[in-house]
Amino acid sequence: MKPGPYPATPSPRPGPRRPWIVGVSGASGTPYAAAVLRGLLDAGESVDLVISRASRLTLLDETGIAFRDAHWESDLADWLARGADGGPDTFAKSVAEYVADVRHWPAGDLAAGPSSGSYPAKGMLIVPASTASVAGVALGLSKDLLQRAASVTLKERRPLVVAVRETPLGGQTLRHLVALDEAGAVVLPASPAFYAGARHIQDLVDFVAGRVLDAAGVPHRLYHRWEGELGGARAGT
């Protein structure tokens, strides 16, 4: 596993807690969610975490981690401590510090804080976003807390980033994505780029996570940005 080359960014911000809501749906791509969580927490942001029922199966399949409501702190710590290849990574904070800035809400809890527009939140990131979650949010179904929190985010005119992870995309999903774009969401396909000098699988994961954080306006150092010089990122790695 590569060492983490990017140090932490800002310190936690003073004032009342106002988290980012991170929704993890059942699409493949749980390493993207872990990288986004680490990036938010490195930036001093608080996080409210909602993990769908389907995503727990994906997490178990992709990492071997069984995410349990009664033991979510230890399960989340185990998840965040792993890189995309399953090996340990080097992070700017201890895992205990990461988990301390997270509040977990069960996906079936429709009375949870993020289900209300009066709950103070900066916005929501759905990473990865399955086609089922895309459809549910686009149609306003609110069948679980992830969909309800996304609907609240849209109606309150807060930032919503939808990192859709599916290929190929069918016509119905494309229409749902257009509806989300028209409603004010940022539709961000989980498509890694190679110009940033990737040498490890984690580099590709971090690129997508960094683009999600860019869309949310959260500072990070997850990937080398384009500076107008061909091969510049490879030379700097």
PDB file of C-alpha atoms in Angstrom:
ATOM      1  CA  MET A   1       0.000   0.000   0.000  1.00  0.00           C
ATOM      2  CA  LYS A   2       1.328   3.450  -0.836  1.00  0.00           C
ATOM      3  CA  PRO A   3       2.131   5.848   2.014  1.00  0.00           C
ATOM      4  CA  GLY A   4      -0.267   8.772   2.289  1.00  0.00           C
ATOM      5  CA  PRO A   5       1.619  11.691   0.640  1.00  0.00           C
ATOM      6  CA  TYR A   6      -0.891  14.376   1.464  1.00  0.00           C
ATOM      7  CA  PRO A   7      -0.941  15.943   4.944  1.00  0.00           C
ATOM      8  CA  ALA A   8      -4.052  17.087   6.734  1.00  0.00           C
ATOM      9  CA  THR A   9      -5.561  20.402   5.669  1.00  0.00           C
ATOM     10  CA  PRO A  10      -7.416  22.762   8.054  1.00  0.00           C
ATOM     11  CA  SER A  11      -8.073  22.258  11.754  1.00  0.00           C
ATOM     12  CA  PRO A  12     -11.665  21.732  12.952  1.00  0.00           C
ATOM     13  CA  ARG A  13     -13.782  24.865  12.637  1.00  0.00           C
ATOM     14  CA  PRO A  14     -15.147  26.554  15.766  1.00  0.00           C
ATOM     15  CA  GLY A  15     -18.849  27.025  16.419  1.00  0.00           C
ATOM     16  CA  PRO A  16     -21.921  24.765  16.492  1.00  0.00           C
ATOM     17  CA  ARG A  17     -21.683  21.385  14.799  1.00  0.00           C
ATOM     18  CA  ARG A  18     -22.889  21.543  11.178  1.00  0.00           C
ATOM     19  CA  PRO A  19     -21.987  18.288   9.443  1.00  0.00           C
ATOM     20  CA  TRP A  20     -21.842  16.999   5.946  1.00  0.00           C
ATOM     21  CA  ILE A  21     -24.230  14.080   5.477  1.00  0.00           C
ATOM     22  CA  VAL A  22     -22.556  11.179   3.690  1.00  0.00           C
ATOM     23  CA  GLY A  23     -24.862   8.541   2.237  1.00  0.00           C
ATOM     24  CA  VAL A  24     -23.401   5.217   1.136  1.00  0.00           C
ATOM     25  CA  SER A  25     -25.684   3.239  -1.183  1.00  0.00           C
ATOM     26  CA  GLY A  26     -25.422  -0.324  -2.448  1.00  0.00           C
ATOM     27  CA  ALA A  27     -23.388   0.329  -5.601  1.00  0.00           C
ATOM     28  CA  SER A  28     -19.907  -1.116  -5.904  1.00  0.00           C
ATOM     29  CA  GLY A  29     -17.283   1.402  -4.789  1.00  0.00           C
ATOM     30  CA  THR A  30     -17.043   1.407  -0.994  1.00  0.00           C
ATOM     31  CA  PRO A  31     -13.360   2.540  -1.227  1.00  0.00           C
ATOM     32  CA  TYR A  32     -14.666   5.807  -2.733  1.00  0.00           C
ATOM     33  CA  ALA A  33     -16.844   6.349   0.332  1.00  0.00           C
ATOM     34  CA  ALA A  34     -13.952   5.634   2.714  1.00  0.00           C
ATOM     35  CA  ALA A  35     -11.706   8.104   0.860  1.00  0.00           C
ATOM     36  CA  VAL A  36     -14.392  10.820   0.942  1.00  0.00           C
ATOM     37  CA  LEU A  37     -14.910  10.254   4.673  1.00  0.00           C
ATOM     38  CA  ARG A  38     -11.180  10.519   5.354  1.00  0.00           C
ATOM     39  CA  GLY A  39     -10.958  13.656   3.198  1.00  0.00           C
ATOM     40  CA  LEU A  40     -13.828  15.363   5.035  1.00  0.00           C
ATOM     41  CA  LEU A  41     -12.416  14.488   8.443  1.00  0.00           C
ATOM     42  CA  ASP A  42      -8.899  15.546   7.460  1.00  0.00           C
ATOM     43  CA  ALA A  43     -10.389  18.924   6.498  1.00  0.00           C
ATOM     44  CA  GLY A  44     -11.853  19.334   9.980  1.00  0.00           C
ATOM     45  CA  GLU A  45     -15.429  18.660   8.875  1.00  0.00           C
ATOM     46  CA  SER A  46     -17.998  16.768  10.938  1.00  0.00           C
ATOM     47  CA  VAL A  47     -19.874  13.921   9.272  1.00  0.00           C
ATOM     48  CA  ASP A  48     -23.301  12.352   9.675  1.00  0.00           C
ATOM     49  CA  LEU A  49     -23.127   8.885   8.147  1.00  0.00           C
ATOM     50  CA  VAL A  50     -26.031   6.946   6.610  1.00  0.00           C
ATOM     51  CA  ILE A  51     -25.270   3.474   5.247  1.00  0.00           C
ATOM     52  CA  SER A  52     -28.078   1.796   3.342  1.00  0.00           C
ATOM     53  CA  ARG A  53     -29.054  -1.832   3.894  1.00  0.00           C
ATOM     54  CA  ALA A  54     -27.831  -2.778   0.419  1.00  0.00           C
ATOM     55  CA  SER A  55     -24.491  -1.034   0.943  1.00  0.00           C
ATOM     56  CA  ARG A  56     -23.759  -3.228   3.962  1.00  0.00           C
ATOM     57  CA  LEU A  57     -23.819  -6.246   1.657  1.00  0.00           C
ATOM     58  CA  THR A  58     -21.485  -4.469  -0.774  1.00  0.00           C
ATOM     59  CA  LEU A  59     -19.152  -3.453   2.049  1.00  0.00           C
ATOM     60  CA  LEU A  60     -19.055  -7.040   3.305  1.00  0.00           C
ATOM     61  CA  ASP A  61     -18.344  -8.334  -0.202  1.00  0.00           C
ATOM     62  CA  GLU A  62     -15.660  -5.750  -1.051  1.00  0.00           C
ATOM     63  CA  THR A  63     -13.870  -5.526   2.305  1.00  0.00           C
ATOM     64  CA  GLY A  64     -15.048  -8.395   4.513  1.00  0.00           C
ATOM     65  CA  ILE A  65     -16.363  -5.859   7.058  1.00  0.00           C
ATOM     66  CA  ALA A  66     -19.821  -6.442   8.524  1.00  0.00           C
ATOM     67  CA  PHE A  67     -21.156  -2.981   9.418  1.00  0.00           C
ATOM     68  CA  ARG A  68     -23.350  -3.302  12.519  1.00  0.00           C
ATOM     69  CA  ASP A  69     -25.436  -0.564  14.119  1.00  0.00           C
ATOM     70  CA  ALA A  70     -24.530  -1.717  17.630  1.00  0.00           C
ATOM     71  CA  HIS A  71     -20.803  -1.719  16.843  1.00  0.00           C
ATOM     72  CA  TRP A  72     -20.587   0.965  14.193  1.00  0.00           C
ATOM     73  CA  GLU A  73     -17.635   2.806  15.749  1.00  0.00           C
ATOM     74  CA  SER A  74     -15.326  -0.212  15.621  1.00  0.00           C
ATOM     75  CA  ASP A  75     -16.617  -1.300  12.208  1.00  0.00           C
ATOM     76  CA  LEU A  76     -16.120   2.202  10.793  1.00  0.00           C
ATOM     77  CA  ALA A  77     -12.628   2.379  12.301  1.00  0.00           C
ATOM     78  CA  ASP A  78     -11.757  -0.919  10.627  1.00  0.00           C
ATOM     79  CA  TRP A  79     -13.090   0.358   7.301  1.00  0.00           C
ATOM     80  CA  LEU A  80     -11.278   3.710   7.403  1.00  0.00           C
ATOM     81  CA  ALA A  81      -7.999   2.041   8.348  1.00  0.00           C
ATOM     82  CA  ARG A  82      -7.879   0.141   5.042  1.00  0.00           C
ATOM     83  CA  GLY A  83      -6.721   1.285   1.659  1.00  0.00           C
ATOM     84  CA  ALA A  84      -8.463   0.345  -1.581  1.00  0.00           C
ATOM     85  CA  ASP A  85      -6.360  -2.821  -1.991  1.00  0.00           C
ATOM     86  CA  GLY A  86      -7.345  -4.057   1.466  1.00  0.00           C
ATOM     87  CA  GLY A  87      -3.982  -3.273   3.022  1.00  0.00           C
ATOM     88  CA  PRO A  88      -3.251  -0.649   5.684  1.00  0.00           C
ATOM     89  CA  ASP A  89      -2.758   2.953   4.596  1.00  0.00           C
ATOM     90  CA  THR A  90      -1.052   5.908   6.277  1.00  0.00           C
ATOM     91  CA  PHE A  91      -3.372   8.724   7.239  1.00  0.00           C
ATOM     92  CA  ALA A  92      -2.996  12.143   8.779  1.00  0.00           C
ATOM     93  CA  LYS A  93      -5.051  11.312  11.888  1.00  0.00           C
ATOM     94  CA  SER A  94      -5.457   8.300  14.091  1.00  0.00           C
ATOM     95  CA  VAL A  95      -8.527   6.233  13.295  1.00  0.00           C
ATOM     96  CA  ALA A  96      -9.948   7.053  16.747  1.00  0.00           C
ATOM     97  CA  GLU A  97      -9.803  10.769  15.882  1.00  0.00           C
ATOM     98  CA  TYR A  98     -11.660  10.122  12.639  1.00  0.00           C
ATOM     99  CA  VAL A  99     -14.493   8.209  14.275  1.00  0.00           C
ATOM    100  CA  ALA A 100     -14.890  10.831  17.014  1.00  0.00           C
ATOM    101  CA  ASP A 101     -16.053  13.353  14.374  1.00  0.00           C
ATOM    102  CA  VAL A 102     -18.729  11.020  12.946  1.00  0.00           C
ATOM    103  CA  ARG A 103     -22.358  10.511  13.942  1.00  0.00           C
ATOM    104  CA  HIS A 104     -24.079   7.420  12.581  1.00  0.00           C
ATOM    105  CA  TRP A 105     -27.793   7.228  11.771  1.00  0.00           C
ATOM    106  CA  PRO A 106     -29.425   3.874  10.876  1.00  0.00           C
ATOM    107  CA  ALA A 107     -30.889   3.908   7.377  1.00  0.00           C
ATOM    108  CA  GLY A 108     -34.298   2.859   8.679  1.00  0.00           C
ATOM    109  CA  ASP A 109     -34.549   5.729  11.166  1.00  0.00           C
ATOM    110  CA  LEU A 110     -36.860   8.173   9.408  1.00  0.00           C
ATOM    111  CA  ALA A 111     -37.081  10.239  12.610  1.00  0.00           C
ATOM    112  CA  ALA A 112     -33.319  10.909  12.500  1.00  0.00           C
ATOM    113  CA  GLY A 113     -31.945  14.438  12.457  1.00  0.00           C
ATOM    114  CA  PRO A 114     -31.134  14.557   8.709  1.00  0.00           C
ATOM    115  CA  SER A 115     -34.776  13.729   7.874  1.00  0.00           C
ATOM    116  CA  SER A 116     -35.762  17.304   8.743  1.00  0.00           C
ATOM    117  CA  GLY A 117     -34.921  20.538   6.968  1.00  0.00           C
ATOM    118  CA  SER A 118     -34.472  22.227  10.353  1.00  0.00           C
ATOM    119  CA  TYR A 119     -31.514  19.942  11.117  1.00  0.00           C
ATOM    120  CA  PRO A 120     -28.293  21.950  10.587  1.00  0.00           C
ATOM    121  CA  ALA A 121     -26.280  20.381   7.755  1.00  0.00           C
ATOM    122  CA  LYS A 122     -23.935  21.780   5.125  1.00  0.00           C
ATOM    123  CA  GLY A 123     -25.131  19.423   2.411  1.00  0.00           C
ATOM    124  CA  MET A 124     -24.997  15.794   1.369  1.00  0.00           C
ATOM    125  CA  LEU A 125     -22.675  13.537  -0.606  1.00  0.00           C
ATOM    126  CA  ILE A 126     -23.950  10.175  -1.902  1.00  0.00           C
ATOM    127  CA  VAL A 127     -20.856   8.046  -2.517  1.00  0.00           C
ATOM    128  CA  PRO A 128     -21.243   5.700  -4.277  1.00  0.00           C
ATOM    129  CA  ALA A 129     -24.724   6.288  -5.651  1.00  0.00           C
ATOM    130  CA  SER A 130     -26.525   3.253  -7.053  1.00  0.00           C
ATOM    131  CA  THR A 131     -29.090   3.557  -9.833  1.00  0.00           C
ATOM    132  CA  ALA A 132     -31.755   2.609  -7.266  1.00  0.00           C
ATOM    133  CA  SER A 133     -30.780   5.485  -4.976  1.00  0.00           C
ATOM    134  CA  VAL A 134     -30.589   7.837  -7.968  1.00  0.00           C
ATOM    135  CA  ALA A 135     -34.137   6.846  -8.952  1.00  0.00           C
ATOM    136  CA  GLY A 136     -35.429   7.155  -5.387  1.00  0.00           C
ATOM    137  CA  VAL A 137     -34.033  10.652  -4.942  1.00  0.00           C
ATOM    138  CA  ALA A 138     -35.080  11.825  -8.411  1.00  0.00           C
ATOM    139  CA  LEU A 139     -38.641  10.624  -7.810  1.00  0.00           C
ATOM    140  CA  GLY A 140     -38.789  11.845  -4.201  1.00  0.00           C
ATOM    141  CA  LEU A 141     -39.623   8.392  -2.825  1.00  0.00           C
ATOM    142  CA  SER A 142     -37.895   8.846   0.565  1.00  0.00           C
ATOM    143  CA  LYS A 143     -38.120   5.106   1.212  1.00  0.00           C
ATOM    144  CA  ASP A 144     -35.179   5.218   3.667  1.00  0.00           C
ATOM    145  CA  LEU A 145     -33.119   7.837   5.484  1.00  0.00           C
ATOM    146  CA  LEU A 146     -30.593   8.144   2.657  1.00  0.00           C
ATOM    147  CA  GLN A 147     -33.283   9.091   0.150  1.00  0.00           C
ATOM    148  CA  ARG A 148     -35.130  11.284   2.634  1.00  0.00           C
ATOM    149  CA  ALA A 149     -31.975  13.197   3.602  1.00  0.00           C
ATOM    150  CA  ALA A 150     -31.199  13.769  -0.083  1.00  0.00           C
ATOM    151  CA  SER A 151     -34.717  15.072  -0.715  1.00  0.00           C
ATOM    152  CA  VAL A 152     -34.371  17.412   2.271  1.00  0.00           C
ATOM    153  CA  THR A 153     -31.013  18.613   0.955  1.00  0.00           C
ATOM    154  CA  LEU A 154     -32.575  19.512  -2.391  1.00  0.00           C
ATOM    155  CA  LYS A 155     -35.627  21.262  -0.953  1.00  0.00           C
ATOM    156  CA  GLU A 156     -33.450  23.296   1.405  1.00  0.00           C
ATOM    157  CA  ARG A 157     -31.234  24.298  -1.557  1.00  0.00           C
ATOM    158  CA  ARG A 158     -28.134  22.777   0.047  1.00  0.00           C
ATOM    159  CA  PRO A 159     -25.337  21.162  -2.001  1.00  0.00           C
ATOM    160  CA  LEU A 160     -26.039  17.580  -3.078  1.00  0.00           C
ATOM    161  CA  VAL A 161     -23.321  15.597  -4.868  1.00  0.00           C
ATOM    162  CA  VAL A 162     -24.347  12.283  -6.424  1.00  0.00           C
ATOM    163  CA  ALA A 163     -21.353  10.096  -7.309  1.00  0.00           C
ATOM    164  CA  VAL A 164     -23.142   7.602  -9.515  1.00  0.00           C
ATOM    165  CA  ARG A 165     -21.333   4.285 -10.004  1.00  0.00           C
ATOM    166  CA  GLU A 166     -22.784   2.197 -12.806  1.00  0.00           C
ATOM    167  CA  THR A 167     -21.892   1.217 -16.350  1.00  0.00           C
ATOM    168  CA  PRO A 168     -23.415   1.232 -18.873  1.00  0.00           C
ATOM    169  CA  LEU A 169     -26.149   3.695 -18.023  1.00  0.00           C
ATOM    170  CA  GLY A 170     -29.666   2.948 -19.267  1.00  0.00           C
ATOM    171  CA  GLY A 171     -32.091   5.528 -20.546  1.00  0.00           C
ATOM    172  CA  GLN A 172     -34.234   5.551 -17.397  1.00  0.00           C
ATOM    173  CA  THR A 173     -31.200   6.232 -15.181  1.00  0.00           C
ATOM    174  CA  LEU A 174     -30.007   8.944 -17.546  1.00  0.00           C
ATOM    175  CA  ARG A 175     -33.414  10.630 -17.281  1.00  0.00           C
ATOM    176  CA  HIS A 176     -33.218  10.407 -13.475  1.00  0.00           C
ATOM    177  CA  LEU A 177     -29.747  11.974 -13.532  1.00  0.00           C
ATOM    178  CA  VAL A 178     -31.011  14.832 -15.720  1.00  0.00           C
ATOM    179  CA  ALA A 179     -33.841  15.367 -13.216  1.00  0.00           C
ATOM    180  CA  LEU A 180     -31.313  15.561 -10.374  1.00  0.00           C
ATOM    181  CA  ASP A 181     -29.192  18.032 -12.330  1.00  0.00           C
ATOM    182  CA  GLU A 182     -32.243  20.186 -12.991  1.00  0.00           C
ATOM    183  CA  ALA A 183     -33.114  20.044  -9.269  1.00  0.00           C
ATOM    184  CA  GLY A 184     -29.699  21.490  -8.406  1.00  0.00           C
ATOM    185  CA  ALA A 185     -27.637  18.391  -7.614  1.00  0.00           C
ATOM    186  CA  VAL A 186     -24.125  17.829  -8.941  1.00  0.00           C
ATOM    187  CA  VAL A 187     -24.054  14.564 -10.898  1.00  0.00           C
ATOM    188  CA  LEU A 188     -20.504  13.240 -10.608  1.00  0.00           C
ATOM    189  CA  PRO A 189     -19.797   9.842 -12.195  1.00  0.00           C
ATOM    190  CA  ALA A 190     -17.183   7.812 -10.317  1.00  0.00           C
ATOM    191  CA  SER A 191     -14.760   7.982 -13.261  1.00  0.00           C
ATOM    192  CA  PRO A 192     -11.060   8.017 -12.329  1.00  0.00           C
ATOM    193  CA  ALA A 193      -8.706  10.074 -14.516  1.00  0.00           C
ATOM    194  CA  PHE A 194      -5.101   9.195 -15.285  1.00  0.00           C
ATOM    195  CA  TYR A 195      -3.495  12.609 -15.865  1.00  0.00           C
ATOM    196  CA  ALA A 196      -2.802  13.018 -12.137  1.00  0.00           C
ATOM    197  CA  GLY A 197       0.063  10.510 -12.236  1.00  0.00           C
ATOM    198  CA  ALA A 198      -1.665   7.561 -10.574  1.00  0.00           C
ATOM    199  CA  ARG A 199       0.668   4.736  -9.551  1.00  0.00           C
ATOM    200  CA  HIS A 200      -1.556   2.842  -7.136  1.00  0.00           C
ATOM    201  CA  ILE A 201      -5.206   1.842  -7.013  1.00  0.00           C
ATOM    202  CA  GLN A 202      -5.618   4.236  -4.075  1.00  0.00           C
ATOM    203  CA  ASP A 203      -4.506   7.127  -6.334  1.00  0.00           C
ATOM    204  CA  LEU A 204      -7.429   6.413  -8.666  1.00  0.00           C
ATOM    205  CA  VAL A 205      -9.839   6.148  -5.743  1.00  0.00           C
ATOM    206  CA  ASP A 206      -8.508   9.386  -4.251  1.00  0.00           C
ATOM    207  CA  PHE A 207      -8.986  11.203  -7.561  1.00  0.00           C
ATOM    208  CA  VAL A 208     -12.710  10.454  -7.558  1.00  0.00           C
ATOM    209  CA  ALA A 209     -12.977  11.300  -3.848  1.00  0.00           C
ATOM    210  CA  GLY A 210     -11.142  14.555  -4.480  1.00  0.00           C
ATOM    211  CA  ARG A 211     -13.522  15.526  -7.262  1.00  0.00           C
ATOM    212  CA  VAL A 212     -16.453  14.859  -4.918  1.00  0.00           C
ATOM    213  CA  LEU A 213     -14.884  17.162  -2.330  1.00  0.00           C
ATOM    214  CA  ASP A 214     -14.163  19.759  -5.037  1.00  0.00           C
ATOM    215  CA  ALA A 215     -17.863  19.784  -5.912  1.00  0.00           C
ATOM    216  CA  ALA A 216     -18.686  20.307  -2.234  1.00  0.00           C
ATOM    217  CA  GLY A 217     -16.124  23.096  -1.842  1.00  0.00           C
ATOM    218  CA  VAL A 218     -14.106  21.178   0.766  1.00  0.00           C
ATOM    219  CA  PRO A 219     -10.312  21.694   0.587  1.00  0.00           C
ATOM    220  CA  HIS A 220      -8.139  18.627   0.230  1.00  0.00           C
ATOM    221  CA  ARG A 221      -4.867  17.301  -1.166  1.00  0.00           C
ATOM    222  CA  LEU A 222      -6.048  13.984  -2.488  1.00  0.00           C
ATOM    223  CA  TYR A 223      -4.667  14.288  -6.013  1.00  0.00           C
ATOM    224  CA  HIS A 224      -2.251  16.338  -8.116  1.00  0.00           C
ATOM    225  CA  ARG A 225      -4.137  19.024  -9.996  1.00  0.00           C
ATOM    226  CA  TRP A 226      -3.611  19.857 -13.637  1.00  0.00           C
ATOM    227  CA  GLU A 227      -1.193  22.793 -13.995  1.00  0.00           C
ATOM    228  CA  GLY A 228      -0.920  23.027 -17.782  1.00  0.00           C
ATOM    229  CA  GLU A 229       2.259  20.967 -18.131  1.00  0.00           C
ATOM    230  CA  LEU A 230       2.175  17.638 -19.944  1.00  0.00           C
ATOM    231  CA  GLY A 231       3.511  14.900 -17.676  1.00  0.00           C
ATOM    232  CA  GLY A 232       3.822  17.310 -14.751  1.00  0.00           C
ATOM    233  CA  ALA A 233       1.970  15.069 -12.293  1.00  0.00           C
ATOM    234  CA  ARG A 234       4.088  12.027 -13.179  1.00  0.00           C
ATOM    235  CA  ALA A 235       7.276  14.022 -12.725  1.00  0.00           C
ATOM    236  CA  GLY A 236       6.135  15.160  -9.281  1.00  0.00           C
ATOM    237  CA  THR A 237       5.225  11.710  -7.932  1.00  0.00           C
TER     238      THR A 237
END
